[in-house]
Amino acid sequence: MSDFPDDLKYSATHEWVRVEEDGSVTVGISDHAQDLLGDIVFIELPEEGATVTAKDEMSVVESVKAASDIYAPLSGEVIAVNDDLNDAPETVNSDPYGEGWICRILPSNPAELEDLLDADTYAGMCE
């Protein structure tokens, strides 16, 4: 059974978002998504400093089952990437909401947060 922390927001494309104290957001893929993908073997991370647009592809995750696009949940600038995933992409499987984060984005339009799903709505979508 997948885990859906209440303090996160979710996109319909299975990314999660945590709003940080400085206004940036941390982004990863949900426990449900990593479970569907199976063993993750590679992650193409977005470039630090890149500008991303909400709902556009920003990176790719590859597993033993398939490759899947990761979409930007918000528009803005990528201000950090989790380089540790280059050596240990399986961290997304073992800790999707912690050490398995993918990037941090400084939103250019924080109002886009309102377009994301709360945990209960996302969990219902995943049933």
C-alpha atoms as one frame of an Amber mdcrd trajectory, in Angstrom:
protein
   0.000   0.000   0.000   1.348   3.403  -0.979   2.096   6.232   1.417   0.591
   9.711   0.835   1.955  12.219   3.403  -0.609  14.908   4.258   1.942  17.748
   4.259   2.679  17.380   0.539   0.873  18.403  -2.642   0.664  16.068  -5.625
   0.304  16.360  -9.372  -1.920  14.080 -11.428   1.298  12.876 -13.101   2.603
  11.518  -9.744   5.096  14.178  -8.688   5.012  15.406  -5.082   5.793  18.940
  -3.886   6.843  20.163  -0.461   6.835  23.916   0.147   9.989  24.963   2.016
  10.302  27.882   4.457  12.175  29.999   1.900   9.341  29.703  -0.640  11.118
  27.148  -2.829   9.567  23.738  -3.409  11.174  20.313  -3.253   9.984  17.878
  -5.921  10.079  14.106  -6.198   7.942  11.243  -7.460   5.343   9.659  -5.231
   5.600   6.349  -3.423   2.805   5.116  -5.687   4.778   6.069  -8.819   8.030
   4.467  -7.666   6.109   1.309  -6.774   4.564   1.148 -10.252   7.937   1.727
 -11.921   9.756  -0.969  -9.984  13.518  -0.879  -9.471  14.796   2.511 -10.635
  18.134   2.264 -12.435  18.735   5.792 -13.800  17.425   9.319 -13.420  18.119
  12.094 -15.897  18.085  15.095 -13.583  17.067  18.580 -14.723  19.853  21.141
 -15.021  20.400  23.521 -12.136  19.513  27.010 -13.325  17.082  25.738 -15.963
  13.678  27.337 -16.289  10.808  24.865 -16.220   7.145  25.285 -17.088   4.346
  23.597 -15.171   3.217  20.335 -16.784   6.198  20.249 -19.175   8.728  17.401
 -19.088  11.727  18.243 -16.921  13.516  14.896 -16.523  13.263  11.152 -17.078
  13.327   8.194 -14.721  14.261   4.742 -15.974  13.403   1.505 -14.226  13.708
  -2.161 -15.041  10.138  -1.929 -16.396  10.055   1.342 -18.356  11.250   4.897
 -18.820   8.882   7.599 -17.658   8.891  11.372 -17.974   8.869  13.525 -14.868
   6.851  16.713 -15.288   7.423  20.046 -13.589   4.598  20.516 -11.076   5.217
  24.294 -11.040   6.845  26.873 -13.285  10.097  28.414 -12.136  13.852  28.038
 -11.881  15.564  24.813 -10.841  17.745  25.993  -7.958  19.111  22.601  -6.822
  19.252  19.007  -8.019  19.865  15.853  -5.998  23.202  14.787  -7.492  23.334
  11.821  -5.095  20.794  10.128  -7.384  23.463   9.859 -10.110  25.249   7.223
  -8.001  22.219   5.809  -6.200  19.000   6.188  -8.246  17.445   3.377  -6.188
  17.149   5.892  -3.331  13.877   6.986  -4.973  12.546   3.469  -4.312  13.698
   3.306  -0.702  12.945   6.898   0.413  10.769   8.696  -2.176   9.777  11.541
   0.185  13.174  11.999   1.854  16.600  11.339   0.359  14.956  10.455  -2.982
  13.972  14.043  -3.785  14.796  15.079  -7.348  15.091  18.871  -7.469  14.152
  22.157  -5.886  12.305  24.816  -7.837  11.887  28.511  -7.049   8.324  29.049
  -8.303   7.705  31.959 -10.651   3.955  31.686 -10.055   3.209  30.331  -6.552
  -0.520  30.416  -7.378   0.091  27.225  -9.404   0.246  25.400  -6.047  -3.536
  25.693  -5.987  -3.696  23.475  -9.085  -2.041  20.565  -7.251  -3.889  17.816
  -5.374  -4.063  17.264  -1.620  -3.115  13.843  -0.231  -6.685  12.512   0.020
  -7.570  13.504  -3.541  -4.337  12.044  -4.897  -4.785   8.816  -2.916  -8.298
   8.491  -4.339  -6.935   8.949  -7.847  -4.405   6.153  -7.279  -6.981   3.561
  -6.196
